[in-house]
């Protein structure tokens, strides 16, 4: 069984959020199950730099519409995962991010950049494929690769079966109608049962319409997206396809996120050496210019700063948090307004609140280790990885009961403590009142060392690896291939 895993992100080379981590840790887990899986992704500058001599394995031409000729190059990741790098320098070797130009706006040709990626994914599963490796299954991830099932449907119906994993319904890949012929899709695709979505072309809808199986990254999110409140306009289609939709919780890379071996920390630690966590806290306070206070709980945040993440609520609670008393360290980037708000609360509370605006992998690790309590007040959260990292780092999280957060964090209360299951703090409504109450409960519990260590133990001993979830993806692949035989 040959599986093509098509993704716009793959850590460590390209990562704007959890998809990069997920792809890079799921792919080796699936290969270790004996699946012949290869990863298709654009040859961004970081990949070109990492694999300057990657050999050419195919020249692609005549892909339709205005899709340009391109090349596929082969490389292998440090984990032994074969990579197919889609090379079209004009599209992918640019300064700036994978989706945004240096001016912070979407690249104006994103439909062609990710149309090409989707089209090539479909090509690798079609009779036209000239590689000696043609896949039985195309596994797409998010809107950037979501047109692959649509291309298979319209251009190669006898080709590979398809799986689409939704990591975030908020990003749908919406473009003008004029892009339809540019993408080499037939006029027939412009209909409500095709790629048309309220007079625009939707990459994500194309995938949801034609994928043989749809998965998303937690069981709770799989339910939520079938409701009007969380369906972002696609809930009707998702309800229609509910029989092929399932939620599979993400695992994490337990080697990269392991406090006992984390090279970014000043001292490594595990359950038996929890006192070394205190050294990380002091070092973090020093690094961030906070007062070095062992007697105050330190809250930590590492996040994209967007509406999704609910951190505007936390910014509004800055005064109350400092009055608890407690400290806060935040690392994030995103919406300009929220960046300003975080810079402002730090300015108003020197010694107690510190914020770094930017993307910094090493600091993210040091916050997971050095903070006492992690905060994720998301309005919605398909899975969320940081809460799992924080559980593993003995940094119990405060989360809102949504998506993957609801599936991984168990609120600390009499019942869950009695059953020895509590591992963090969960609140319900996305309001400053509910979040404020949860922050207070967390800070109070932190002051009871025995109780606190019970929470830490729950998180630090839990299983967050890929074993179970990788098996579930493998079962989906097998069922799809078996149906065709
Ligand atoms: P999302 O994908 O919605 O952003 P996740 O929790 O799934 O949320 O994954 C976010 C990933 O990106 C985590 O690995 C997190 O550590 C990382 N991350 C987010 N913001 C930053 C940042 N400013 N600096 C470093 N890492 C970040
Ligand atoms: C998305 C989601 C996040 C999830 C990640 C990886 O970016 O916002 O919740 O963990 O994808 O699946």
PDB file of N, CA and C in Angstrom, residues 55-108:
ATOM      1  N   UNK A  55      18.088  14.948  -5.973  1.00  0.00           N
ATOM      2  CA  UNK A  55      17.994  14.583  -7.396  1.00  0.00           C
ATOM      3  C   UNK A  55      16.593  14.759  -7.970  1.00  0.00           C
ATOM      4  N   UNK A  56      16.579  15.079  -9.243  1.00  0.00           N
ATOM      5  CA  UNK A  56      15.326  15.231  -9.971  1.00  0.00           C
ATOM      6  C   UNK A  56      14.739  13.846 -10.224  1.00  0.00           C
ATOM      7  N   UNK A  57      13.437  13.662  -9.906  1.00  0.00           N
ATOM      8  CA  UNK A  57      12.826  12.360 -10.192  1.00  0.00           C
ATOM      9  C   UNK A  57      11.699  12.460 -11.218  1.00  0.00           C
ATOM     10  N   UNK A  58      11.199  13.658 -11.438  1.00  0.00           N
ATOM     11  CA  UNK A  58      10.182  13.791 -12.492  1.00  0.00           C
ATOM     12  C   UNK A  58      10.082  15.238 -12.943  1.00  0.00           C
ATOM     13  N   UNK A  59       9.809  15.396 -14.227  1.00  0.00           N
ATOM     14  CA  UNK A  59       9.505  16.711 -14.796  1.00  0.00           C
ATOM     15  C   UNK A  59       8.015  16.723 -15.075  1.00  0.00           C
ATOM     16  N   UNK A  60       7.343  17.766 -14.626  1.00  0.00           N
ATOM     17  CA  UNK A  60       5.894  17.806 -14.788  1.00  0.00           C
ATOM     18  C   UNK A  60       5.526  18.912 -15.763  1.00  0.00           C
ATOM     19  N   UNK A  61       4.707  18.565 -16.743  1.00  0.00           N
ATOM     20  CA  UNK A  61       4.262  19.571 -17.716  1.00  0.00           C
ATOM     21  C   UNK A  61       2.832  19.267 -18.118  1.00  0.00           C
ATOM     22  N   UNK A  62       2.166  20.287 -18.648  1.00  0.00           N
ATOM     23  CA  UNK A  62       0.805  20.081 -19.150  1.00  0.00           C
ATOM     24  C   UNK A  62      -0.175  19.698 -18.067  1.00  0.00           C
ATOM     25  N   UNK A  63      -0.062  20.344 -16.905  1.00  0.00           N
ATOM     26  CA  UNK A  63      -0.942  19.992 -15.785  1.00  0.00           C
ATOM     27  C   UNK A  63      -2.315  20.646 -15.903  1.00  0.00           C
ATOM     28  N   UNK A  64      -2.463  21.519 -16.891  1.00  0.00           N
ATOM     29  CA  UNK A  64      -3.776  22.121 -17.126  1.00  0.00           C
ATOM     30  C   UNK A  64      -3.836  23.573 -16.692  1.00  0.00           C
ATOM     31  N   UNK A  65      -4.795  24.293 -17.282  1.00  0.00           N
ATOM     32  CA  UNK A  65      -5.014  25.689 -16.932  1.00  0.00           C
ATOM     33  C   UNK A  65      -3.741  26.504 -17.008  1.00  0.00           C
ATOM     34  N   UNK A  66      -3.516  27.320 -16.000  1.00  0.00           N
ATOM     35  CA  UNK A  66      -2.287  28.121 -15.963  1.00  0.00           C
ATOM     36  C   UNK A  66      -1.268  27.538 -14.989  1.00  0.00           C
ATOM     37  N   UNK A  67      -1.433  26.272 -14.644  1.00  0.00           N
ATOM     38  CA  UNK A  67      -0.461  25.649 -13.744  1.00  0.00           C
ATOM     39  C   UNK A  67       0.851  25.489 -14.501  1.00  0.00           C
ATOM     40  N   UNK A  68       1.951  25.934 -13.907  1.00  0.00           N
ATOM     41  CA  UNK A  68       3.218  25.921 -14.627  1.00  0.00           C
ATOM     42  C   UNK A  68       3.877  24.535 -14.619  1.00  0.00           C
ATOM     43  N   UNK A  69       4.856  24.381 -15.472  1.00  0.00           N
ATOM     44  CA  UNK A  69       5.688  23.181 -15.426  1.00  0.00           C
ATOM     45  C   UNK A  69       6.463  23.205 -14.110  1.00  0.00           C
ATOM     46  N   UNK A  70       6.780  22.030 -13.608  1.00  0.00           N
ATOM     47  CA  UNK A  70       7.493  21.974 -12.326  1.00  0.00           C
ATOM     48  C   UNK A  70       8.313  20.697 -12.280  1.00  0.00           C
ATOM     49  N   UNK A  71       9.071  20.532 -11.210  1.00  0.00           N
ATOM     50  CA  UNK A  71       9.901  19.335 -11.065  1.00  0.00           C
ATOM     51  C   UNK A  71       9.668  18.710  -9.698  1.00  0.00           C
ATOM     52  N   UNK A  72       9.905  17.421  -9.622  1.00  0.00           N
ATOM     53  CA  UNK A  72       9.887  16.747  -8.313  1.00  0.00           C
ATOM     54  C   UNK A  72      11.295  16.292  -8.002  1.00  0.00           C
ATOM     55  N   UNK A  73      11.728  16.593  -6.783  1.00  0.00           N
ATOM     56  CA  UNK A  73      13.045  16.149  -6.333  1.00  0.00           C
ATOM     57  C   UNK A  73      12.874  15.238  -5.127  1.00  0.00           C
ATOM     58  N   UNK A  74      13.806  14.337  -4.937  1.00  0.00           N
ATOM     59  CA  UNK A  74      13.673  13.366  -3.841  1.00  0.00           C
ATOM     60  C   UNK A  74      14.668  13.668  -2.736  1.00  0.00           C
ATOM     61  N   UNK A  75      14.231  13.528  -1.500  1.00  0.00           N
ATOM     62  CA  UNK A  75      15.118  13.695  -0.342  1.00  0.00           C
ATOM     63  C   UNK A  75      14.596  12.774   0.758  1.00  0.00           C
ATOM     64  N   UNK A  76      15.362  12.679   1.836  1.00  0.00           N
ATOM     65  CA  UNK A  76      14.935  11.836   2.956  1.00  0.00           C
ATOM     66  C   UNK A  76      15.136  12.620   4.246  1.00  0.00           C
ATOM     67  N   UNK A  77      14.116  12.636   5.104  1.00  0.00           N
ATOM     68  CA  UNK A  77      14.224  13.397   6.355  1.00  0.00           C
ATOM     69  C   UNK A  77      15.122  12.654   7.348  1.00  0.00           C
ATOM     70  N   UNK A  78      15.477  13.330   8.426  1.00  0.00           N
ATOM     71  CA  UNK A  78      16.352  12.711   9.435  1.00  0.00           C
ATOM     72  C   UNK A  78      15.715  11.446  10.016  1.00  0.00           C
ATOM     73  N   UNK A  79      14.386  11.403  10.029  1.00  0.00           N
ATOM     74  CA  UNK A  79      13.678  10.218  10.534  1.00  0.00           C
ATOM     75  C   UNK A  79      13.524   9.129   9.489  1.00  0.00           C
ATOM     76  N   UNK A  80      14.112   9.343   8.312  1.00  0.00           N
ATOM     77  CA  UNK A  80      14.009   8.321   7.276  1.00  0.00           C
ATOM     78  C   UNK A  80      12.747   8.393   6.446  1.00  0.00           C
ATOM     79  N   UNK A  81      12.062   9.516   6.479  1.00  0.00           N
ATOM     80  CA  UNK A  81      10.834   9.650   5.677  1.00  0.00           C
ATOM     81  C   UNK A  81      11.199  10.180   4.288  1.00  0.00           C
ATOM     82  N   UNK A  82      10.822   9.442   3.220  1.00  0.00           N
ATOM     83  CA  UNK A  82      11.093   9.945   1.869  1.00  0.00           C
ATOM     84  C   UNK A  82      10.241  11.178   1.571  1.00  0.00           C
ATOM     85  N   UNK A  83      10.900  12.201   1.056  1.00  0.00           N
ATOM     86  CA  UNK A  83      10.202  13.454   0.737  1.00  0.00           C
ATOM     87  C   UNK A  83      10.207  13.657  -0.771  1.00  0.00           C
ATOM     88  N   UNK A  84       9.102  14.111  -1.305  1.00  0.00           N
ATOM     89  CA  UNK A  84       9.047  14.541  -2.698  1.00  0.00           C
ATOM     90  C   UNK A  84       8.891  16.053  -2.664  1.00  0.00           C
ATOM     91  N   UNK A  85       9.931  16.743  -3.129  1.00  0.00           N
ATOM     92  CA  UNK A  85       9.924  18.198  -3.043  1.00  0.00           C
ATOM     93  C   UNK A  85       9.428  18.773  -4.360  1.00  0.00           C
ATOM     94  N   UNK A  86       8.345  19.506  -4.292  1.00  0.00           N
ATOM     95  CA  UNK A  86       7.765  20.107  -5.498  1.00  0.00           C
ATOM     96  C   UNK A  86       8.508  21.407  -5.776  1.00  0.00           C
ATOM     97  N   UNK A  87       9.248  21.385  -6.871  1.00  0.00           N
ATOM     98  CA  UNK A  87      10.147  22.506  -7.146  1.00  0.00           C
ATOM     99  C   UNK A  87       9.622  23.366  -8.289  1.00  0.00           C
ATOM    100  N   UNK A  88       9.315  24.578  -7.945  1.00  0.00           N
ATOM    101  CA  UNK A  88       9.016  25.593  -8.960  1.00  0.00           C
ATOM    102  C   UNK A  88       9.476  26.903  -8.320  1.00  0.00           C
ATOM    103  N   UNK A  89      10.757  27.248  -8.546  1.00  0.00           N
ATOM    104  CA  UNK A  89      11.374  28.332  -7.778  1.00  0.00           C
ATOM    105  C   UNK A  89      10.548  29.606  -7.740  1.00  0.00           C
ATOM    106  N   UNK A  90       9.902  29.932  -8.834  1.00  0.00           N
ATOM    107  CA  UNK A  90       9.142  31.171  -8.879  1.00  0.00           C
ATOM    108  C   UNK A  90       7.990  31.158  -7.855  1.00  0.00           C
ATOM    109  N   UNK A  91       7.482  29.985  -7.547  1.00  0.00           N
ATOM    110  CA  UNK A  91       6.372  29.871  -6.592  1.00  0.00           C
ATOM    111  C   UNK A  91       6.837  29.751  -5.146  1.00  0.00           C
ATOM    112  N   UNK A  92       7.842  28.912  -4.934  1.00  0.00           N
ATOM    113  CA  UNK A  92       8.107  28.504  -3.557  1.00  0.00           C
ATOM    114  C   UNK A  92       9.410  29.042  -2.963  1.00  0.00           C
ATOM    115  N   UNK A  93      10.319  29.476  -3.810  1.00  0.00           N
ATOM    116  CA  UNK A  93      11.577  29.976  -3.233  1.00  0.00           C
ATOM    117  C   UNK A  93      11.536  31.484  -3.133  1.00  0.00           C
ATOM    118  N   UNK A  94      10.750  31.949  -2.182  1.00  0.00           N
ATOM    119  CA  UNK A  94      10.608  33.391  -1.989  1.00  0.00           C
ATOM    120  C   UNK A  94      10.944  33.732  -0.552  1.00  0.00           C
ATOM    121  N   UNK A  95      11.373  34.962  -0.318  1.00  0.00           N
ATOM    122  CA  UNK A  95      11.508  35.391   1.074  1.00  0.00           C
ATOM    123  C   UNK A  95      10.103  35.534   1.648  1.00  0.00           C
ATOM    124  N   UNK A  96       9.964  35.505   2.964  1.00  0.00           N
ATOM    125  CA  UNK A  96       8.621  35.617   3.549  1.00  0.00           C
ATOM    126  C   UNK A  96       8.143  34.248   3.982  1.00  0.00           C
ATOM    127  N   UNK A  97       6.872  34.151   4.356  1.00  0.00           N
ATOM    128  CA  UNK A  97       6.345  32.903   4.876  1.00  0.00           C
ATOM    129  C   UNK A  97       5.768  32.036   3.784  1.00  0.00           C
ATOM    130  N   UNK A  98       5.291  30.842   4.155  1.00  0.00           N
ATOM    131  CA  UNK A  98       4.698  29.972   3.143  1.00  0.00           C
ATOM    132  C   UNK A  98       3.409  30.543   2.543  1.00  0.00           C
ATOM    133  N   UNK A  99       2.694  31.342   3.317  1.00  0.00           N
ATOM    134  CA  UNK A  99       1.414  31.865   2.818  1.00  0.00           C
ATOM    135  C   UNK A  99       1.419  33.375   2.652  1.00  0.00           C
ATOM    136  N   UNK A 100       2.255  34.047   3.445  1.00  0.00           N
ATOM    137  CA  UNK A 100       2.224  35.510   3.477  1.00  0.00           C
ATOM    138  C   UNK A 100       3.504  36.108   2.910  1.00  0.00           C
ATOM    139  N   UNK A 101       3.316  37.193   2.175  1.00  0.00           N
ATOM    140  CA  UNK A 101       4.457  37.954   1.684  1.00  0.00           C
ATOM    141  C   UNK A 101       5.051  38.741   2.856  1.00  0.00           C
ATOM    142  N   UNK A 102       6.272  39.275   2.686  1.00  0.00           N
ATOM    143  CA  UNK A 102       6.872  40.028   3.796  1.00  0.00           C
ATOM    144  C   UNK A 102       5.995  41.197   4.266  1.00  0.00           C
ATOM    145  N   UNK A 103       5.096  41.691   3.425  1.00  0.00           N
ATOM    146  CA  UNK A 103       4.214  42.787   3.858  1.00  0.00           C
ATOM    147  C   UNK A 103       3.024  42.295   4.688  1.00  0.00           C
ATOM    148  N   UNK A 104       2.985  40.982   4.977  1.00  0.00           N
ATOM    149  CA  UNK A 104       1.930  40.463   5.842  1.00  0.00           C
ATOM    150  C   UNK A 104       0.649  40.094   5.112  1.00  0.00           C
ATOM    151  N   UNK A 105       0.616  40.305   3.786  1.00  0.00           N
ATOM    152  CA  UNK A 105      -0.583  39.928   3.009  1.00  0.00           C
ATOM    153  C   UNK A 105      -0.383  38.564   2.366  1.00  0.00           C
ATOM    154  N   UNK A 106      -1.524  37.906   2.057  1.00  0.00           N
ATOM    155  CA  UNK A 106      -1.442  36.637   1.325  1.00  0.00           C
ATOM    156  C   UNK A 106      -0.687  36.844   0.021  1.00  0.00           C
ATOM    157  N   UNK A 107       0.135  35.875  -0.372  1.00  0.00           N
ATOM    158  CA  UNK A 107       0.733  35.926  -1.711  1.00  0.00           C
ATOM    159  C   UNK A 107      -0.410  35.962  -2.710  1.00  0.00           C
ATOM    160  N   UNK A 108      -0.317  36.838  -3.718  1.00  0.00           N
ATOM    161  CA  UNK A 108      -1.491  36.996  -4.591  1.00  0.00           C
ATOM    162  C   UNK A 108      -1.725  35.783  -5.486  1.00  0.00           C
TER     163      UNK A 108
END
